[in-house]
Coordinates of C-alpha atoms in Angstrom, one line a residue:
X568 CA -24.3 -12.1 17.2
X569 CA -21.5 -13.5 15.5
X570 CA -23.5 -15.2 13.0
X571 CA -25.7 -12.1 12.7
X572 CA -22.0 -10.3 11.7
X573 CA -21.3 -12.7 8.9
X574 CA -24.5 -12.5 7.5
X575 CA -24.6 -9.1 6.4
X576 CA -20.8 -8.3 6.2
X577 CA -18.5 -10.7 4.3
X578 CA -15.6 -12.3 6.5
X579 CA -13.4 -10.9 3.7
X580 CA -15.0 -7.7 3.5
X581 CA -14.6 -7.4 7.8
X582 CA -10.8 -8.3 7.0
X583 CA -10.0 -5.5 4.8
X584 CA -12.0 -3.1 6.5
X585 CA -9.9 -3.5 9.7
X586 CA -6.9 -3.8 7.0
X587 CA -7.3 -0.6 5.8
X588 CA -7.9 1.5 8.6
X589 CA -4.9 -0.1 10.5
X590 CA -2.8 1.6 6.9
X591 CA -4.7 4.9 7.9
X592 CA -3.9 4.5 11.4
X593 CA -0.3 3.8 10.7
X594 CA -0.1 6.8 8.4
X595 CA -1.6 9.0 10.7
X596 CA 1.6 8.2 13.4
X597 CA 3.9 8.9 10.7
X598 CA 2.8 11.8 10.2
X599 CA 2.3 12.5 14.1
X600 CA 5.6 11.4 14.5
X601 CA 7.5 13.9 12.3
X602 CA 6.1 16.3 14.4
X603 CA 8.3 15.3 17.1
X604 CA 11.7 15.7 14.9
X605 CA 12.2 12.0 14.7
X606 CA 13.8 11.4 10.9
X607 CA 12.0 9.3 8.4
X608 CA 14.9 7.0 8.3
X609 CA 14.8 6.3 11.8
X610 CA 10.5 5.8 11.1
X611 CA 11.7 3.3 8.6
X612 CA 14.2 1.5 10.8
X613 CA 11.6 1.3 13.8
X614 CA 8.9 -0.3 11.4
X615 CA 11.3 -2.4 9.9
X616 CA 13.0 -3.9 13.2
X617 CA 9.3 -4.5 14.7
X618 CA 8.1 -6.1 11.4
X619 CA 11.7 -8.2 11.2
X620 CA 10.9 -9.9 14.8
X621 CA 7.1 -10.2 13.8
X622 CA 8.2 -11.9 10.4
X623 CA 10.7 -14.3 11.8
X624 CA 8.7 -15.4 14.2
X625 CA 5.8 -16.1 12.2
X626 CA 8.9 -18.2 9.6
X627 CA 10.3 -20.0 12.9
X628 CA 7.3 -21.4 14.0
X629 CA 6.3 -22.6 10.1
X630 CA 9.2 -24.5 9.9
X631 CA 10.5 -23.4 7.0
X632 CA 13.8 -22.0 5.2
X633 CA 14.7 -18.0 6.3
X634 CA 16.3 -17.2 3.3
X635 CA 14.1 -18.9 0.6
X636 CA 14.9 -19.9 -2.5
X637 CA 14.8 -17.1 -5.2
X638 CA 17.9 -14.8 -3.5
X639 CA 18.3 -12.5 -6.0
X640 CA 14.2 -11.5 -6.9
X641 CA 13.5 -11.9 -2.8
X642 CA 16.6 -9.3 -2.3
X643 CA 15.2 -6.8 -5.5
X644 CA 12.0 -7.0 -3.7
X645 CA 13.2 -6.0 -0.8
X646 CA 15.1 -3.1 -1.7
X647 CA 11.7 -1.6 -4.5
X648 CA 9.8 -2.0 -1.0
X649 CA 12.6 0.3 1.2
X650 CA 13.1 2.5 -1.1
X651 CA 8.8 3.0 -2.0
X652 CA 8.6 2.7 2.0
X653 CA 10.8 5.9 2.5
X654 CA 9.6 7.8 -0.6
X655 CA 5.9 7.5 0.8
X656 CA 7.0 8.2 4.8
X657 CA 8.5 11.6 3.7
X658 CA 5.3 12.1 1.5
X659 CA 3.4 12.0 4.5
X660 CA 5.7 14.3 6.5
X661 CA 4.8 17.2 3.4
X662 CA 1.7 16.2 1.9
X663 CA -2.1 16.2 3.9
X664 CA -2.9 12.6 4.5
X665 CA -5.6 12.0 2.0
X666 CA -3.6 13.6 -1.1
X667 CA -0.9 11.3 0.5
X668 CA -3.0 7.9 0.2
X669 CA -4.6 9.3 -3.2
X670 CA -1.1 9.9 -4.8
X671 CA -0.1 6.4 -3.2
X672 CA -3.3 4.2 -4.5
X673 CA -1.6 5.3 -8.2
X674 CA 0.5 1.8 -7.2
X675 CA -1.7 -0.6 -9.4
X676 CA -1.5 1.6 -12.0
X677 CA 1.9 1.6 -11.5
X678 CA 1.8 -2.1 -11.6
X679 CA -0.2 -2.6 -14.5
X680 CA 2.6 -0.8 -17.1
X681 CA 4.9 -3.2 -15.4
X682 CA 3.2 -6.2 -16.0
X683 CA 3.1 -5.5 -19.7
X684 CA 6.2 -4.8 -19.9
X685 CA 8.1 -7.2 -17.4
X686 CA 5.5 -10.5 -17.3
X687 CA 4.6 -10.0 -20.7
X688 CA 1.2 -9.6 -19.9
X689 CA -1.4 -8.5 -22.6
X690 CA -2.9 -4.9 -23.3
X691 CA -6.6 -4.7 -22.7
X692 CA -8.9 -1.6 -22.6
X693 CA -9.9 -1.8 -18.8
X694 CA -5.8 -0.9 -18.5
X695 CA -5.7 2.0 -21.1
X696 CA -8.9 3.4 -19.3
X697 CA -7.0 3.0 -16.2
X698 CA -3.8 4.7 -16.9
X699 CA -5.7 7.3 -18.9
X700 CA -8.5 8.5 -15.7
X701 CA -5.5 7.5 -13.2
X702 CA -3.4 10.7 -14.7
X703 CA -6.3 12.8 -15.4
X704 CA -7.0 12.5 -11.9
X705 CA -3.3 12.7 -11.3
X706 CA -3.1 16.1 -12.3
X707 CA -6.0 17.0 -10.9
X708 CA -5.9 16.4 -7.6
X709 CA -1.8 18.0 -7.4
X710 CA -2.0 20.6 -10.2
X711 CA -5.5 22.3 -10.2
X712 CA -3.9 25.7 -11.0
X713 CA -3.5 24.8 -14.5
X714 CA -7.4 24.3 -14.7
X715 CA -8.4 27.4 -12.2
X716 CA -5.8 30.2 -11.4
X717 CA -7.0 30.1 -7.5
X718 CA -6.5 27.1 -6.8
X719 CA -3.6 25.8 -4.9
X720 CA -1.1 22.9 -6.0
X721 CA 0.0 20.2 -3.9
X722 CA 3.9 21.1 -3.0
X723 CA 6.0 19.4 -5.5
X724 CA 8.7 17.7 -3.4
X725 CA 5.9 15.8 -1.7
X726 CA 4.3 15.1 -4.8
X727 CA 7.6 13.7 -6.5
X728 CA 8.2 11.6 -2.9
X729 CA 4.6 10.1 -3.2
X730 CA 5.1 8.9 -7.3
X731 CA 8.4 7.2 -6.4
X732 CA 7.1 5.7 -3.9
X733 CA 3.9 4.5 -5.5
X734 CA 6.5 2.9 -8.3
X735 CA 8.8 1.7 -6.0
X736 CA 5.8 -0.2 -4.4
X737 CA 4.9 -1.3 -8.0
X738 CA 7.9 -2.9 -8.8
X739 CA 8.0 -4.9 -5.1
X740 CA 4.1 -6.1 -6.5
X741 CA 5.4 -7.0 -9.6
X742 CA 8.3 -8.9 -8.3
X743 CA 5.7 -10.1 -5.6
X744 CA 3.7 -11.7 -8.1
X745 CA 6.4 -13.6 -9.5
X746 CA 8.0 -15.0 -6.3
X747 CA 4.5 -15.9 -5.1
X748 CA 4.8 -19.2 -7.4
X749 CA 8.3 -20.2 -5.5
X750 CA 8.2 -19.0 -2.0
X751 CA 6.3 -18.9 1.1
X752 CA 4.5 -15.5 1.7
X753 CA 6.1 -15.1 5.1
X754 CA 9.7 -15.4 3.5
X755 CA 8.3 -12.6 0.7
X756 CA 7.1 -10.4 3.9
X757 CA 10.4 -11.0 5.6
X758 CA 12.7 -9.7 3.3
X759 CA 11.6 -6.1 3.6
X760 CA 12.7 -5.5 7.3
X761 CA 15.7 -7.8 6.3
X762 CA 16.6 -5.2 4.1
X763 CA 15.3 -2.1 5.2
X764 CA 17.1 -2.1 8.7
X765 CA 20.4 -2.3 8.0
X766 CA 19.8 0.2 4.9
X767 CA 18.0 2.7 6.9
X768 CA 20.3 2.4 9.9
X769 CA 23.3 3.0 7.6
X770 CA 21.5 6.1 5.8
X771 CA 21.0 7.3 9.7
X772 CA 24.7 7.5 10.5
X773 CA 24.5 9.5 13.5
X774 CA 21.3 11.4 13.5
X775 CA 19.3 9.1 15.5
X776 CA 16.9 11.4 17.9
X777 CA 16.2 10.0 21.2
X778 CA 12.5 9.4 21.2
X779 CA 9.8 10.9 24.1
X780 CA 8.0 8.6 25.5
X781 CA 4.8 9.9 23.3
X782 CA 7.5 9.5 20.2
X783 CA 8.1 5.9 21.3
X784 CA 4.5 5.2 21.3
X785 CA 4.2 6.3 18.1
X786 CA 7.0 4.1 16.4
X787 CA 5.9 1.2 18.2
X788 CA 2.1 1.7 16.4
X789 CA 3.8 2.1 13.5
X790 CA 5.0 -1.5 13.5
X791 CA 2.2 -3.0 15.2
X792 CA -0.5 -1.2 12.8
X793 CA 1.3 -2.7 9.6
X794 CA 1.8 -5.8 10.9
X795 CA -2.1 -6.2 11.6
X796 CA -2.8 -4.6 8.4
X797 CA -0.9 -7.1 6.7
X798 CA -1.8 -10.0 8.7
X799 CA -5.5 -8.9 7.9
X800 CA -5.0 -8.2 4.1
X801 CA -3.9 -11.8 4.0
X802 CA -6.8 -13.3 5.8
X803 CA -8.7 -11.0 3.1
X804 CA -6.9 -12.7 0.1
X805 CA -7.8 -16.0 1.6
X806 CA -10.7 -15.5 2.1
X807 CA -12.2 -13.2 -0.3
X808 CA -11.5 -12.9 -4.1
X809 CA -8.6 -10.7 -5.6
X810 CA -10.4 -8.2 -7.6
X811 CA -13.3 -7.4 -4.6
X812 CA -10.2 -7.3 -2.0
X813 CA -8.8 -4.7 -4.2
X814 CA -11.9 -2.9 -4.9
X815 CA -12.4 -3.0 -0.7
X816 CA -9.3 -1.6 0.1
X817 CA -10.2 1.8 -1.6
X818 CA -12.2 2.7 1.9
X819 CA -8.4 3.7 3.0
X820 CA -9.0 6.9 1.5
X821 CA -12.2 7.8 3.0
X822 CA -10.3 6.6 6.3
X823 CA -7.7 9.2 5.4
X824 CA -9.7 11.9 5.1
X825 CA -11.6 11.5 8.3
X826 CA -8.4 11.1 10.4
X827 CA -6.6 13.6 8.0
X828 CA -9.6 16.3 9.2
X829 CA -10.0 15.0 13.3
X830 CA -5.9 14.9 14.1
X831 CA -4.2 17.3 11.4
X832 CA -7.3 19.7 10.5
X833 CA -7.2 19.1 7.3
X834 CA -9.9 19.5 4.9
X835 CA -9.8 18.0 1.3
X836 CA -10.5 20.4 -1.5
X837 CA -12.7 20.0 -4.7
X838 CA -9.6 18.7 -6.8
X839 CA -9.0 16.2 -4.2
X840 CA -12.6 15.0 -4.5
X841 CA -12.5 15.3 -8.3
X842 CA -8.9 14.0 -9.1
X843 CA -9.2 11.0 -6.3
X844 CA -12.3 9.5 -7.6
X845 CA -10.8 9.2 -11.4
X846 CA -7.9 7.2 -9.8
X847 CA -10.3 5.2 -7.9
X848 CA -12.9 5.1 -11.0
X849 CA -9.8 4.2 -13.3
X850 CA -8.5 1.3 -10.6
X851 CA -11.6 -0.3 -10.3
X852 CA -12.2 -0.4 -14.2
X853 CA -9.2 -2.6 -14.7
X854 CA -9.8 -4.7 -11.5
X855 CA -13.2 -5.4 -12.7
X856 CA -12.3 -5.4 -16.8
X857 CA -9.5 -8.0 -15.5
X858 CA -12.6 -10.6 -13.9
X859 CA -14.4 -9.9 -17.1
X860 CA -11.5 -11.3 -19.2
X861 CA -10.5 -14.1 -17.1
X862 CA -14.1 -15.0 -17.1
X863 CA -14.3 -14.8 -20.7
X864 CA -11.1 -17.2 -20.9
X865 CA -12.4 -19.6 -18.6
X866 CA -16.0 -19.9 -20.7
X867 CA -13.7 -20.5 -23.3
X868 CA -12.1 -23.3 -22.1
X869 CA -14.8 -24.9 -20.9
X870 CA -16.4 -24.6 -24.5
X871 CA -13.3 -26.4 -25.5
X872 CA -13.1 -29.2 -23.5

């Protein structure tokens, strides 16, 4: 049977599959949560302090040093993903789940601009075309009534929530992607919870709501269901290459939609259809237009040597 599995489903493609519904999942009880008057801060600090044990755990048994080496860019890191972590929660809390994870999957463009203009990295088309259908489809999917005067917009304060958070995610990819030559992924993964407990604790003060037992649950998942999403993602990276693990991952918004229409009724419109596939379309141009050019460069090479 198992053998029969791998045949017709890539390992890597199995990985990010259970990857990305775990992300739905975990969206779906923040969402489900808020519903019991627990604050997003206090979703935050639950994540983080379940990830922080997971984390440290993982970096104890390794062997290796806590704290790595890079303090400064580890620390920077940590703070773009708390801040992109509570930007997106309170998205979710205001926004239906899919236009939630469309608004969110706006990260690599996000990360793109970034790269250019932090790592120095070079223009190419596959990136204009990106950034160009990414806000087409922007606008789209949260302002149709410029297009037809029925149609409803997304609510702006959710809207805003979401686009901070997708750049606040970018700039913990970019920095990501320049720590990943130093340090130990565990020690990259760590330094979120490190940070976002005691940040989201502070922010708290006072306000901590006693959770139900249903409430508990619900935090709880929310830990577990990243950490197995990350844990899985990574398995998918090994395994699989970069630019089809990317392309995978966009079945998170079709899991979105499913959930978002079984637990919270809610049924995408036309726009949502129409402005999420541009973003998509636009992503998977510059994943792919990226393979192209690193292709191209590597014929080149080998021409050379």
């Amino acid at each position: 049977m198992g053998n029969t599995t791998r045949h017709w489903m890539p390992e890597g493609l199995k990985y990010i599959l259970v990857s990305s519904l775990a992300f739905a999942l975990m969206s779906s009880c923040v969402k489900l949560v808020s519903t019991y008057d627990i604050p997003v801060l206090q979703i935050v600090a639950a994540r983080a302090f379940i990830s922080l044990l997971l984390s440290y755990a993982v970096i104890r048994r390794k062997g290796i040093p806590v704290l790595g080496n890079n303090k400064l860019l580890l620390t920077l890191r940590g703070v773009a993903g708390v801040i992109g972590l509570m930007c997106i929660f309170y998205a979710l809390t205001i926004l239906p789940l899919a236009e939630a994870n469309i608004i969110q999957n706006l990260t690599p463009v996000f990360t793109a601009v970034l790269a250019i203009s932090l790592l120095g990295e070079k223009v190419h088309r596959s990136t204009i075309a990106c950034i160009a259908l990414s806000l087409i489809g922007l606008v789209i999917t949260v302002k149709p009534g410029l297009l037809v005067n029925s149609a409803t917009d997304l609510p702006a304060t959710g809207v805003i929530a979401a686009l901070f958070g997708a750049v606040a995610s970018a700039i913990a990819y970019t920095t990501v992607k320049k720590l990943s030559t130093t340090e130990d992924s565990s020690v990259i993964v760590f330094y979120f919870p490190l940070i976002a407990l005691p940040v989201s604790l502070t922010l708290l003060g006072t306000d901590i709501v006693m959770p139900e037992i249903e409430a508990l649950v619900l935090l709880i998942l929310i830990g577990v269901l990243t950490q197995l999403a990350q844990i899985c993602l990574t398995n998918a990276m090994r395994v699989e290459a970069a630019n089809r693990v990317t392309a995978y991952s966009y079945i998170q918004i079709i899991f979105s939609m499913i959930l978002g229409g079984l637990l919270f009724n809610e049924i995408p419109s036309v726009w949502t259809w129409l402005g999420g596939s541009l973003i998509v379309t636009g992503a998977l141009i510059n994943v792919f237009g990226n393979v192209r050019k690193q292709s191209q460069v590597s014929d080149m090479k080998t021409r050379t040597t």
